[in-house]
XYZ file of C-alpha atoms in Angstrom:
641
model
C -23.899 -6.612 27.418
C -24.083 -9.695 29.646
C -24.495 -12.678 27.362
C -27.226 -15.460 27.911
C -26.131 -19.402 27.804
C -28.151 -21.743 26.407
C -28.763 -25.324 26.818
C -30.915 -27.964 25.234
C -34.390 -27.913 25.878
C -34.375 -30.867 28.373
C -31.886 -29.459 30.430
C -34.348 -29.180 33.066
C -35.911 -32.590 33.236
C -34.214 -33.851 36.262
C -36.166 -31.312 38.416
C -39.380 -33.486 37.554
C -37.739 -36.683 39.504
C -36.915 -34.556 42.028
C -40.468 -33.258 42.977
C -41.751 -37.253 42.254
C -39.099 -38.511 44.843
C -40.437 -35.744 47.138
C -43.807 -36.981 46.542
C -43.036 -40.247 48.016
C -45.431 -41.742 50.625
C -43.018 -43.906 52.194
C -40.782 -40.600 52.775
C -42.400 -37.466 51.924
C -40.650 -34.377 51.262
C -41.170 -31.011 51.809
C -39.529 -28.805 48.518
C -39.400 -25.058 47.123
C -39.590 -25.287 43.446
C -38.136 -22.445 42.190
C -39.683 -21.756 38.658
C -38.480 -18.616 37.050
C -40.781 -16.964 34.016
C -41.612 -19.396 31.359
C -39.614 -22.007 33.106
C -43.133 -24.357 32.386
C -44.139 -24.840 36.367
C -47.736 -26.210 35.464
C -45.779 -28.899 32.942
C -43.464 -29.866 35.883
C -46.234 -30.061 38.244
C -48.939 -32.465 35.546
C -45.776 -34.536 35.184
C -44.943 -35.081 38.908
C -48.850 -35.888 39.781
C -48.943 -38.508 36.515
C -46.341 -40.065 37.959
C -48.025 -40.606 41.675
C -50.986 -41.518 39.720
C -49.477 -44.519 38.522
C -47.149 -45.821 41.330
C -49.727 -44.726 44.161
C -53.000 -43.782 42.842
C -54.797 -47.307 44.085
C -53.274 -47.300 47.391
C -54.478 -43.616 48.303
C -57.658 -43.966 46.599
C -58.293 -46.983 48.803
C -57.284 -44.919 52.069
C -59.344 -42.155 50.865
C -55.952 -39.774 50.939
C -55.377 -36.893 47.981
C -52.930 -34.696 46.858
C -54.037 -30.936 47.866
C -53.467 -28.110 44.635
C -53.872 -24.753 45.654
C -53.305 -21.441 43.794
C -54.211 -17.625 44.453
C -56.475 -17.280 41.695
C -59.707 -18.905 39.953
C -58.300 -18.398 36.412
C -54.907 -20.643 37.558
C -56.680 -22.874 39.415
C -58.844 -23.719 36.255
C -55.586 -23.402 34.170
C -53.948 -26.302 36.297
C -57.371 -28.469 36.406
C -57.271 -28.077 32.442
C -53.382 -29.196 32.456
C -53.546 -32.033 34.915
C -57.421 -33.115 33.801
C -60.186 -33.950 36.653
C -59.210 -36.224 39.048
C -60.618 -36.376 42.867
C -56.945 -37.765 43.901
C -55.744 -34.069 43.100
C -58.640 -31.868 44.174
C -57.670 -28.341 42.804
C -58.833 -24.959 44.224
C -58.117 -21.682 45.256
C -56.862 -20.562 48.340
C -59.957 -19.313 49.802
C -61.668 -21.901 48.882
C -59.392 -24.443 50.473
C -59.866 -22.596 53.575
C -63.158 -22.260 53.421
C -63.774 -26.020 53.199
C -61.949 -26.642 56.164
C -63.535 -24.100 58.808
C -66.797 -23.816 57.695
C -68.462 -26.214 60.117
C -66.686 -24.575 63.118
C -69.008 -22.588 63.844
C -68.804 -21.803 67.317
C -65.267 -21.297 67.127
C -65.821 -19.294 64.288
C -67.714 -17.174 66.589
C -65.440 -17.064 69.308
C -62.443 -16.132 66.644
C -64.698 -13.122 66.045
C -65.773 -12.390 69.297
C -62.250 -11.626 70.271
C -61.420 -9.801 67.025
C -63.810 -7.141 67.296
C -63.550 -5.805 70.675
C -60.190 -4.653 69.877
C -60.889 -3.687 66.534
C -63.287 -0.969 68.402
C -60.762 -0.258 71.067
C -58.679 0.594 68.059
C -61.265 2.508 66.165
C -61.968 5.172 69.479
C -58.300 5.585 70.286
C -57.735 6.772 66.713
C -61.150 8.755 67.317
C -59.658 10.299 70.240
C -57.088 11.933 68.639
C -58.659 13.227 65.100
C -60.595 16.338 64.994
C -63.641 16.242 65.524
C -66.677 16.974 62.613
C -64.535 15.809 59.574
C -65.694 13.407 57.255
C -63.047 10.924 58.759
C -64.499 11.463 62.033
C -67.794 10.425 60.429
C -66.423 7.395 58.672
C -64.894 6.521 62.217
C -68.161 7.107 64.176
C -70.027 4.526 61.353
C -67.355 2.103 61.755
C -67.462 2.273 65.228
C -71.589 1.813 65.127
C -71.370 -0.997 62.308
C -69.004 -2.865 64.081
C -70.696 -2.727 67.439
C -73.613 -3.574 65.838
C -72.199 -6.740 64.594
C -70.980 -7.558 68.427
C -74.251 -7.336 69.320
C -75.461 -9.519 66.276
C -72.883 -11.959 67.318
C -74.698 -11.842 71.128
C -76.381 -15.139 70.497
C -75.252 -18.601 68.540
C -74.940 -18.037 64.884
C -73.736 -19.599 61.528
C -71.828 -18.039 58.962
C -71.343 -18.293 55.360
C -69.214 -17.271 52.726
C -68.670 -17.316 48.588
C -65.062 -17.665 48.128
C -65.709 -16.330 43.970
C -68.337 -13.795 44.893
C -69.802 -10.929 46.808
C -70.276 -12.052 50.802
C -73.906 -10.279 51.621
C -75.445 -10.020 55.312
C -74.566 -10.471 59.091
C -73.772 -13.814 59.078
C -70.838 -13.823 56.204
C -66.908 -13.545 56.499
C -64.776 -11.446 54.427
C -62.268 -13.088 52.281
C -59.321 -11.818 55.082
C -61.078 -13.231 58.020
C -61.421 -16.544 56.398
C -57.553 -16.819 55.778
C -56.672 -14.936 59.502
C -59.408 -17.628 60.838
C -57.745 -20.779 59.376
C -54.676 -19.890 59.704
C -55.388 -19.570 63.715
C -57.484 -22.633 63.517
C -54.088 -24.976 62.084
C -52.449 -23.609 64.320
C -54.495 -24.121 67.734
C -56.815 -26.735 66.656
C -55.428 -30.596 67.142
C -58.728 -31.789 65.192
C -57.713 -29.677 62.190
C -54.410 -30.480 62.317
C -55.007 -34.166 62.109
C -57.614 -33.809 59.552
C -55.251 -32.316 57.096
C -52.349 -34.363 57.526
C -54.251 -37.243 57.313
C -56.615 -36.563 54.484
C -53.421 -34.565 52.182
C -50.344 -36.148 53.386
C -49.023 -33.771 50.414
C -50.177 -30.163 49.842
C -48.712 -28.613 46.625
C -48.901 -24.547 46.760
C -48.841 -23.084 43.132
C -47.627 -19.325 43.090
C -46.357 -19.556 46.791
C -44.506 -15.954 46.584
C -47.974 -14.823 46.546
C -49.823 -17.413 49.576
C -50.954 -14.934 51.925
C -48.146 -15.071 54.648
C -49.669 -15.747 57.804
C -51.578 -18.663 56.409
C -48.070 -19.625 54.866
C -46.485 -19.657 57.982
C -49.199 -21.972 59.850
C -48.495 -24.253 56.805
C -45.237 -24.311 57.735
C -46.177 -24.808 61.732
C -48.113 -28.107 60.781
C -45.222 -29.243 58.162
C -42.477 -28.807 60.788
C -44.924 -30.679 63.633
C -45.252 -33.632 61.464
C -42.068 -34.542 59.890
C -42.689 -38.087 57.728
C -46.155 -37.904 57.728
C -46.794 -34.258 56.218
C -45.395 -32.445 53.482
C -45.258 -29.178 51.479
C -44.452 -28.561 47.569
C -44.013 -24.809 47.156
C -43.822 -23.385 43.405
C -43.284 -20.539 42.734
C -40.555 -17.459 42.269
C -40.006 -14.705 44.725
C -38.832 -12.168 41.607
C -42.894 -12.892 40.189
C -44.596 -11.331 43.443
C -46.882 -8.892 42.602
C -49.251 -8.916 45.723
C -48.523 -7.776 48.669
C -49.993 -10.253 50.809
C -47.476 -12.142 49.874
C -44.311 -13.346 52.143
C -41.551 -10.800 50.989
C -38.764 -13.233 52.728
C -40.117 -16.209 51.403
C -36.413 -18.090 50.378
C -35.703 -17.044 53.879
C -38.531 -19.024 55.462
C -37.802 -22.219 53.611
C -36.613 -24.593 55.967
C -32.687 -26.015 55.556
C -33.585 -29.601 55.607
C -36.221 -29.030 52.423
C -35.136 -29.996 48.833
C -34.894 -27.028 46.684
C -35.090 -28.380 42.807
C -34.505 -25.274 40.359
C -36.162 -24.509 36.844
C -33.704 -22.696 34.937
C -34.625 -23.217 31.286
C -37.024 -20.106 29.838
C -38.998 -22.107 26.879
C -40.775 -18.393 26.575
C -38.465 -15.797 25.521
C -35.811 -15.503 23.009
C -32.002 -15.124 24.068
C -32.130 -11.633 24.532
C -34.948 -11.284 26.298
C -33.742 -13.961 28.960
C -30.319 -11.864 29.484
C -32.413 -8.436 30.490
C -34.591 -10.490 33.151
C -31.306 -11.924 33.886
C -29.513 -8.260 34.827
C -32.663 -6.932 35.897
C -33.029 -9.845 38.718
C -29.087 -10.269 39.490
C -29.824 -6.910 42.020
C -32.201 -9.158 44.061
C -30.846 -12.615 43.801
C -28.623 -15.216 42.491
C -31.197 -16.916 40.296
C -30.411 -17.004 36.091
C -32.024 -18.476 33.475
C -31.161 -20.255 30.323
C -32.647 -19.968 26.739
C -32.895 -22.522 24.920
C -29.855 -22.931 22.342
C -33.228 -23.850 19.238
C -34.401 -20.216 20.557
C -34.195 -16.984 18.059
C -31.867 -13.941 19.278
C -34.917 -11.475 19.661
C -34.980 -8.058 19.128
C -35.321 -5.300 22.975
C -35.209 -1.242 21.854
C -35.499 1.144 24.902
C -37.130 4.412 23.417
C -36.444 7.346 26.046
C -38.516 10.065 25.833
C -39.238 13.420 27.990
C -41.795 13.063 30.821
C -43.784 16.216 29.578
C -44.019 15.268 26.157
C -47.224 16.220 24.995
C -48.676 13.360 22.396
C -47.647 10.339 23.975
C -50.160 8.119 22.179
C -48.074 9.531 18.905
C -44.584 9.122 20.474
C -45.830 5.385 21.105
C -47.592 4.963 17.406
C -44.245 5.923 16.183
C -42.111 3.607 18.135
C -44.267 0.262 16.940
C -43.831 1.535 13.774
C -40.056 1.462 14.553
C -40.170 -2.258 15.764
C -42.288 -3.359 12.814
C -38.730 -2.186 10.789
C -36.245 -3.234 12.619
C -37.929 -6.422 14.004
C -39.082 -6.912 9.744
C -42.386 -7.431 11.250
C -45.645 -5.960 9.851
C -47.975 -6.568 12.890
C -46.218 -4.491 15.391
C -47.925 -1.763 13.019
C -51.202 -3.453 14.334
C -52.391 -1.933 17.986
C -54.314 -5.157 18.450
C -51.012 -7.313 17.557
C -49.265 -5.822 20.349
C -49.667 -6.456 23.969
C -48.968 -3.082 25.944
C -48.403 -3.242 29.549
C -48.875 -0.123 31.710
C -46.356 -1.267 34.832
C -48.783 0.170 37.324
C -52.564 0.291 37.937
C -52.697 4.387 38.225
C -50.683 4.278 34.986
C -53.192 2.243 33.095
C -55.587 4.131 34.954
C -54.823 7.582 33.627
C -54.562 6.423 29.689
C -57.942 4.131 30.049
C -59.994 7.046 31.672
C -60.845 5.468 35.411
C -58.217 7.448 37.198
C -60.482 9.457 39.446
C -61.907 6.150 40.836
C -58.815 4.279 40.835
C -57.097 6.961 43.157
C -59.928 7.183 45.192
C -60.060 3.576 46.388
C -56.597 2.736 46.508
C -55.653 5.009 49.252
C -57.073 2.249 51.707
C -54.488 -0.502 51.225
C -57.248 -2.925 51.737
C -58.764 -2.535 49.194
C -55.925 -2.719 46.391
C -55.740 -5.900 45.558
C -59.850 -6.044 44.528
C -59.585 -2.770 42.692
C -56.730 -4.296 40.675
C -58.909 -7.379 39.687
C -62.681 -5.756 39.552
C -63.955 -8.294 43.082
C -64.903 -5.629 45.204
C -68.673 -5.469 45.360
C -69.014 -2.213 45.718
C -67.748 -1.503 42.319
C -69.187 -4.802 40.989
C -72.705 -3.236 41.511
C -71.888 -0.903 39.203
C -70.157 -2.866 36.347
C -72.279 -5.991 36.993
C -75.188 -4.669 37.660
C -75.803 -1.375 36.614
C -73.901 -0.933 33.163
C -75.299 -3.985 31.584
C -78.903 -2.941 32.924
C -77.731 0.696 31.110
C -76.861 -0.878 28.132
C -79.287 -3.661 27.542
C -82.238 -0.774 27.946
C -80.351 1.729 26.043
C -79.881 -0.722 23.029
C -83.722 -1.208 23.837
C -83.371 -4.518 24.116
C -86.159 -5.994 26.457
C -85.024 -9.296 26.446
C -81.506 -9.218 27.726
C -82.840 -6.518 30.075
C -85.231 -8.716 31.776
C -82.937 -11.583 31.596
C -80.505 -9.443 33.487
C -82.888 -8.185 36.060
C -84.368 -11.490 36.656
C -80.641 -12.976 37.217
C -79.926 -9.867 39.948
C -82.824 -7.940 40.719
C -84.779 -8.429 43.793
C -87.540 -6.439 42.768
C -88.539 -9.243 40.491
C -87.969 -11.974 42.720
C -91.177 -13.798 43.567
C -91.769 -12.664 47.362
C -91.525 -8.801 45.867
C -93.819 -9.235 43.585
C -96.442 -10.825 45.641
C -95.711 -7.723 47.786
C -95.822 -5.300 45.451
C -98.115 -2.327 46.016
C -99.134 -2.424 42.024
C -100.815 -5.467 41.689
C -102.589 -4.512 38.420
C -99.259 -3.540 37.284
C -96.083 -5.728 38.874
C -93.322 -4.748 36.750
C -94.282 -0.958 37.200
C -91.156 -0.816 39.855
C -88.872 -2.098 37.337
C -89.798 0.488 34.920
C -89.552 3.420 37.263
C -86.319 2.273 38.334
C -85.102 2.100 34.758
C -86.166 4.755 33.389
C -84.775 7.100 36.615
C -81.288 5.238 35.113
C -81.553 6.470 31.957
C -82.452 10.207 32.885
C -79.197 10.930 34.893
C -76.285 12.375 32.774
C -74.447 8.773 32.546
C -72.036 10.507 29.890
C -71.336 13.162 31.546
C -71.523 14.572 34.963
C -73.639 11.910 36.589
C -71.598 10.529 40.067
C -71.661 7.219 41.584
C -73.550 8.578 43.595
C -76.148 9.679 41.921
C -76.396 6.645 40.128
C -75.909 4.709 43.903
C -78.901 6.785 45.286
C -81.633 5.920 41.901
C -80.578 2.344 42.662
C -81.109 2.158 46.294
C -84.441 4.464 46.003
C -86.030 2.403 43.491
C -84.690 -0.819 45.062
C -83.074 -2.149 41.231
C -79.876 -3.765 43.875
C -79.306 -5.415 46.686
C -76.618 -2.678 48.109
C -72.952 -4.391 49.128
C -72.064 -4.065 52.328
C -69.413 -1.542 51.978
C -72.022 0.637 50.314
C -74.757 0.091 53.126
C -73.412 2.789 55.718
C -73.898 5.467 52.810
C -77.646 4.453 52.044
C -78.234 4.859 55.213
C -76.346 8.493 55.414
C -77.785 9.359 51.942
C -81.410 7.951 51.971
C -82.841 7.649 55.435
C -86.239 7.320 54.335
C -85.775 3.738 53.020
C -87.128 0.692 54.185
C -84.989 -1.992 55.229
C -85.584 -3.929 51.893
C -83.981 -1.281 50.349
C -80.980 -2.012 52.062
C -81.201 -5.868 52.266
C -83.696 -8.372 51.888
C -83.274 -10.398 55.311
C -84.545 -8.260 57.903
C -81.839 -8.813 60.494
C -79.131 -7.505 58.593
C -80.633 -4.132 58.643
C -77.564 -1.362 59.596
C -75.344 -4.027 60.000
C -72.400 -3.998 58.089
C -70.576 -7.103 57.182
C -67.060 -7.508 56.364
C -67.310 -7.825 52.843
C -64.059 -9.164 51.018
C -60.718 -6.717 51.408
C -63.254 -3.630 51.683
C -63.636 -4.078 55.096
C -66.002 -1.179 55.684
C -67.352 -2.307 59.160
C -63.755 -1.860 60.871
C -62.084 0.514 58.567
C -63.280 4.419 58.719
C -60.264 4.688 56.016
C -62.323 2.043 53.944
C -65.547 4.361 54.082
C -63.432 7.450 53.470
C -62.129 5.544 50.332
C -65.565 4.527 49.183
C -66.671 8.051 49.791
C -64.533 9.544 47.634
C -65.143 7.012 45.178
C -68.827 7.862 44.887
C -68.137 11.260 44.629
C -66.547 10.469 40.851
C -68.018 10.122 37.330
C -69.886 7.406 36.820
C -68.285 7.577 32.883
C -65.480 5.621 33.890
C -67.231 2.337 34.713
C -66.902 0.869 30.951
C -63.240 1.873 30.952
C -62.702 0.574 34.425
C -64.671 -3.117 33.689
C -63.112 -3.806 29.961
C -59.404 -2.913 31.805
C -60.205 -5.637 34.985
C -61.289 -7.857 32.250
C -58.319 -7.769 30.423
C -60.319 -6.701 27.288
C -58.416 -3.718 25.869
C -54.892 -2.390 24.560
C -53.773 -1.951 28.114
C -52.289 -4.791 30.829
C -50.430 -4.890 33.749
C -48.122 -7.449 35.545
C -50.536 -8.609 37.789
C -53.575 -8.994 34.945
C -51.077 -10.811 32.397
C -48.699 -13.298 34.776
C -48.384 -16.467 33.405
C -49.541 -15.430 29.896
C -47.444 -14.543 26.927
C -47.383 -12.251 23.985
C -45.511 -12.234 20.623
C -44.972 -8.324 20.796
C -44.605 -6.684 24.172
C -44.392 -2.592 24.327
C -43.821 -2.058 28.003
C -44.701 1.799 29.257
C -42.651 2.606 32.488
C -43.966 6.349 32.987
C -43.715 7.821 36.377
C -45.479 10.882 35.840
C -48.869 8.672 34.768
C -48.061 6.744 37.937
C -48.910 9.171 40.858
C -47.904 6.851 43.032
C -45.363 6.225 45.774
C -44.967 2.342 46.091
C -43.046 2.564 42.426
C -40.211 4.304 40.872
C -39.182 3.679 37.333
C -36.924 6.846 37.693
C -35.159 6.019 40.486
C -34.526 2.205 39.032
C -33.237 4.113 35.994
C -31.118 6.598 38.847
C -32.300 9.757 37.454
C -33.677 10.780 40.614
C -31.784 10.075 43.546
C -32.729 7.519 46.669
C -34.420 8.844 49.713
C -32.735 7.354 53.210
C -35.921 4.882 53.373
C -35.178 3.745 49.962
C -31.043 3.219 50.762
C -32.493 1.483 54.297
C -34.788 -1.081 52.168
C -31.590 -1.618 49.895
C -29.085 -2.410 52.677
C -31.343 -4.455 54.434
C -32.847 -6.389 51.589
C -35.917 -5.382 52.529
C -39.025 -4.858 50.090
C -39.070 -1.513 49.383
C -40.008 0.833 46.137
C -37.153 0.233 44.072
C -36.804 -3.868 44.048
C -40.557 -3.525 43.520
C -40.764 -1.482 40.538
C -37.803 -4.070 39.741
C -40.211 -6.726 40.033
C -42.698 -5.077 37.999
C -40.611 -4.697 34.931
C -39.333 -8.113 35.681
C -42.498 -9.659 35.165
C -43.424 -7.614 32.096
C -39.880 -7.837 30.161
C -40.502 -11.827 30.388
C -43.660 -11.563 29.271
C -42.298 -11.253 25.329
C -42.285 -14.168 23.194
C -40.532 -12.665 19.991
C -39.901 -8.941 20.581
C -39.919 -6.537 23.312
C -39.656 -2.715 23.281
C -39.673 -0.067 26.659
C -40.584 3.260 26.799
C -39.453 5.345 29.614
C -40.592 8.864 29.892
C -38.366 10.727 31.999
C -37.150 13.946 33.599
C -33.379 13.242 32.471
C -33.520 11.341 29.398
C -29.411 11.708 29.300
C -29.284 10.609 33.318
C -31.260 7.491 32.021
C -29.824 7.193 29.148
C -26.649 6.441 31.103
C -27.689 4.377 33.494
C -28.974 1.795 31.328
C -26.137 1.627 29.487
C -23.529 1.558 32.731
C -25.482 -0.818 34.245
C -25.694 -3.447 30.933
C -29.086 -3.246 30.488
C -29.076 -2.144 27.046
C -26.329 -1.510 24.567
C -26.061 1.901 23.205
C -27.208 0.756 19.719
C -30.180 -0.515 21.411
C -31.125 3.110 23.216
C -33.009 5.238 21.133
C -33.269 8.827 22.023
C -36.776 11.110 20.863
């Protein structure tokens, strides 16, 4: 077994006068930080911007210059604003938002962007057409993709504005998808002089928090503009290519880096104890040269791989058995304790299968699009029904009028104040409400009750204002409806906009996806929304990054997985490469195996005391042996069911 070194715990402070000497006016820098897990980035980063607050705070406040922070999500965004504290010298956002504040009064060129984006999108959409067969359901999807998006060409026909929620659902004509908004400003830096000169002037410095995950064409205009301006511009990219967990990401980022940029390392793991550091060590040695330290104050910990058969039957039991296991060897009561224990399902249909959402799961991630808002719960079309619908389902079934109306007034256009005027029961307004409600309750919610069924009482009775990846199928499903039913501004009537990653109006692979979807059990829905939420027993890598847990079981499972992007079996080499998987390898490309690599890097690291794997296999001895030849484990640490 591959020992870990250790070091004091301020071993890494010199990497914070780095990044400040990068941050240098005078001379600014561009830098990769590389931060392994629990390395404390955010610390590094409050640090660095203290330090410019105090030698150069006045002099860019009086120039009216800032520091740009951007991250991929809200909840790290927030984290950083909490760490570094409000200041408008370091405005903090999300990606999308970032972009969004920078193209949203181009209007026109907005337009144009679009203009030339659809046509071929169409082009695209009849060749494929062309060569399908003819009367299947894809055909269909492709023939309403090809309407909806010629529709919006012809919407597009006359000056328009556009809008867009870059933490919400994007409703009507006239608003962009989360994708076109990145595609869009990434074109814009890199064609527009006005941009261009806006940001280097107003954030001589943008800092880029999770980088490995900074969608990559956006990543590589970044780079464009840094390159251009050389003295005046500069870049501070944090982040570690072994944490990438979206695929949006740039898979060669280390690669990209310019020569000439400073490259300041975080080796130091403050996290994990010593032997949790030397697994994420072996596990990441494949991929790169990167290692970490623990630090020499840290405990030894305690890592136990229990191998059991793929078919075994009570897996729940196998896995009640091995916490009580840790809770002896580990002399530690609350591993007994489900709640005490974080476990983390390596991938989404994994979690999937033991939570109960599988059926919808599968059916929405076979669009690619759409994975990464399935993963965290932002696609509107499924936010109707776990924002919308289940609370309406449970605030009525708990017969609780209050929250009920509270909801509905929050969401529900039938009781905004232009419907009720309307209304065609004067005597009796909230008589729509009711009906709606009360159609709800009657379906078979429990049981066999679809999505769509539920879909259809909601659109009849009006209860929603219907996403846009959902609008095509209202129109398929309930032709009868006014255009209210479908949206409340008249224009947008059959017009499709390109909501978020779902992008229905160009995608006939999106509406076969949400087709399928709405052909499952509505049951799953409370499963689905506490899993998103991060609520129950179960995480994954992407839901838990950054976060930390005294007890980590990890479940690496490939039969639950039903997947081909990941392969805990052929990590473990009990089932042998195919030639795509040996080309990936050779060419250090991104393929299956350094993924599920990733995967179980990320979760291993997670553990802040103990850590314990299960692998259910086909060839527990195959395995077995692997782990062992390879140094993962020591034989005392395998333990065989």
């Amino acid at each position: 077994m591959v020992e870990v070194e250790t070091a004091p715990a301020n071993f890494d402070d010199h990497v914070d006068a780095t990044i400040e000497a990068c941050l240098d006016p005078s001379n600014p820098q561009s830098f990769f930080l590389y931060a392994g897990a629990g390395s404390g980035k955010t610390r590094s980063l409050k640090n660095a911007l203290d330090v410019f607050r105090a030698n150069h705070g006045f002099g860019f406040r009086r120039l009216g210059k800032k520091i740009a922070v951007i991250t991929y999500t809200n909840a790290a965004a927030d984290e950083i604003a909490e760490r570094v504290g409000e200041d408008m010298l370091f405005p903090i956002s999300t990606i999308h938002s970032f972009c969004w504040k920078h193209i949203e009064t181009y209007h026109s060129d907005i337009q144009t962007w679009l203009l030339a984006t659809l046509p071929a999108d169409i082009a695209d959409l009849h060749e494929k057409q062309a060569k399908g067969r003819a009367g299947t359901k894809a055909a269909q999807d492709r023939g309403r993709a090809i309407e909806s998006t010629t529709k919006r060409l012809e919407w597009l026909s006359i000056p328009r504005r556009f809008t867009y929620n870059p933490n919400g659902d994007n409703f009507g004509a006239d608003s962009l998808s989360h994708s076109e908004v990145l595609k869009i400003t990434a074109a814009f830096i890199q064609t527009k002089p006005s941009m261009q000169a806006v940001l280097v002037n107003r954030y001589p410095f943008l800092l880029i928090d999770e980088s490995q995950d900074t969608n990559r064409g956006l990543l590589e205009a970044f780079f464009s503009l840094a390159a251009a301006n050389v003295g005046k511009f500069a870049i501070g990219l944090f982040g570690d290519t072994m944490q990438r967990i979206y695929t949006d990401g740039h898979s060669e980022l280390e690669r990209l880096v310019p020569l000439d940029w400073a490259r300041p390392a975080k080796r130091m793991n403050h996290r994990s104890p010593q032997r949790v550091v030397a697994l994420g060590n072996v596990l990441r040695s494949a991929v790169d040269r990167q290692t970490q330290l623990a630090r020499d104050d840290s405990s030894k910990g305690i890592v136990r791989l229990f191998i059991a058969p793929s078919d075994l039957v009570d897996k729940p039991g196998f896995e009640y058995v091995v916490r009580a296991t840790m809770a002896e060897l580990c002399n530690d009561p609350e591993w007994e304790r489900e709640r005490a224990v974080k476990a983390l399902i390596l991938e989404h249909h994994m979690a999937a299968a033991r939570a109960g959402f599988l059926d919808m799961f599968q059916a929405l991630d076979r669009d690619s699009r759409l994975g990464t808002g399935l993963r965290t719960g932002d696609l509107a079309g499924i936010r109707l029904f776990t924002e919308r619908v289940e609370p309406l389902v449970n605030a009525a079934r708990a017969k609780d009028d209050f929250a009920l109306m509270a909801h509905l007034r929050a969401t529900s256009p039938l009781l905004k104040r232009s419907a009720i005027i309307a209304t065609s029961t004067p005597d009796d307004p909230l008589f729509p409400v009711r009906s709606g409600v009360e159609a709800l309750l009657a379906l078979d919610l429990e049981g066999e009750a679809t999505f769509l069924d539920v879909f259809q009482c909601v659109a009849e009775h009006q209860l929603f204002e219907i996403p846009a990846a959902l609008r095509a199928f209202v129109v398929a499903t309930q032709p009868e409806l006014s255009n209210e039913a479908i949206d409340l501004d008249p224009i947008d009537d059959a017009v499709d906009s390109a909501e978020a990653e779902e992008a229905a109006a160009a995608s006939p692979a999106s509406l076969e996806a949400w087709r399928a979807f709405l052909e499952t059990p509505y049951r799953q829905t409370a499963a689905y929304a506490e899993y998103v939420a991060d609520r129950g027993h179960f995480g994954t890598h992407q839901g838990v990054k950054g976060l930390e847990f005294d007890r980590v079981l990890a479940v690496l499972d490939d039969s639950d997985a039903r997947g081909f992007l990941f392969s805990y079996e052929k990590l473990f080499e009990a089932k042998p490469l195919s030639d795509t998987d040996r080309k990936h390898l050779a060419e250090a490309t991104d393929g299956g195996v350094n993924r599920t690599r990733r995967l179980l890097y990320v979760t291993c690291t997670r553990a802040r005391k103990s850590l314990a794997l299960i692998a259910y296999t086909e060839d527990p001895d195959a395995v077995a042996a692997s782990v062992i030849r390879n140094e993962w484990f020591t034989p005392d640490e395998v333990i065989r069911h």
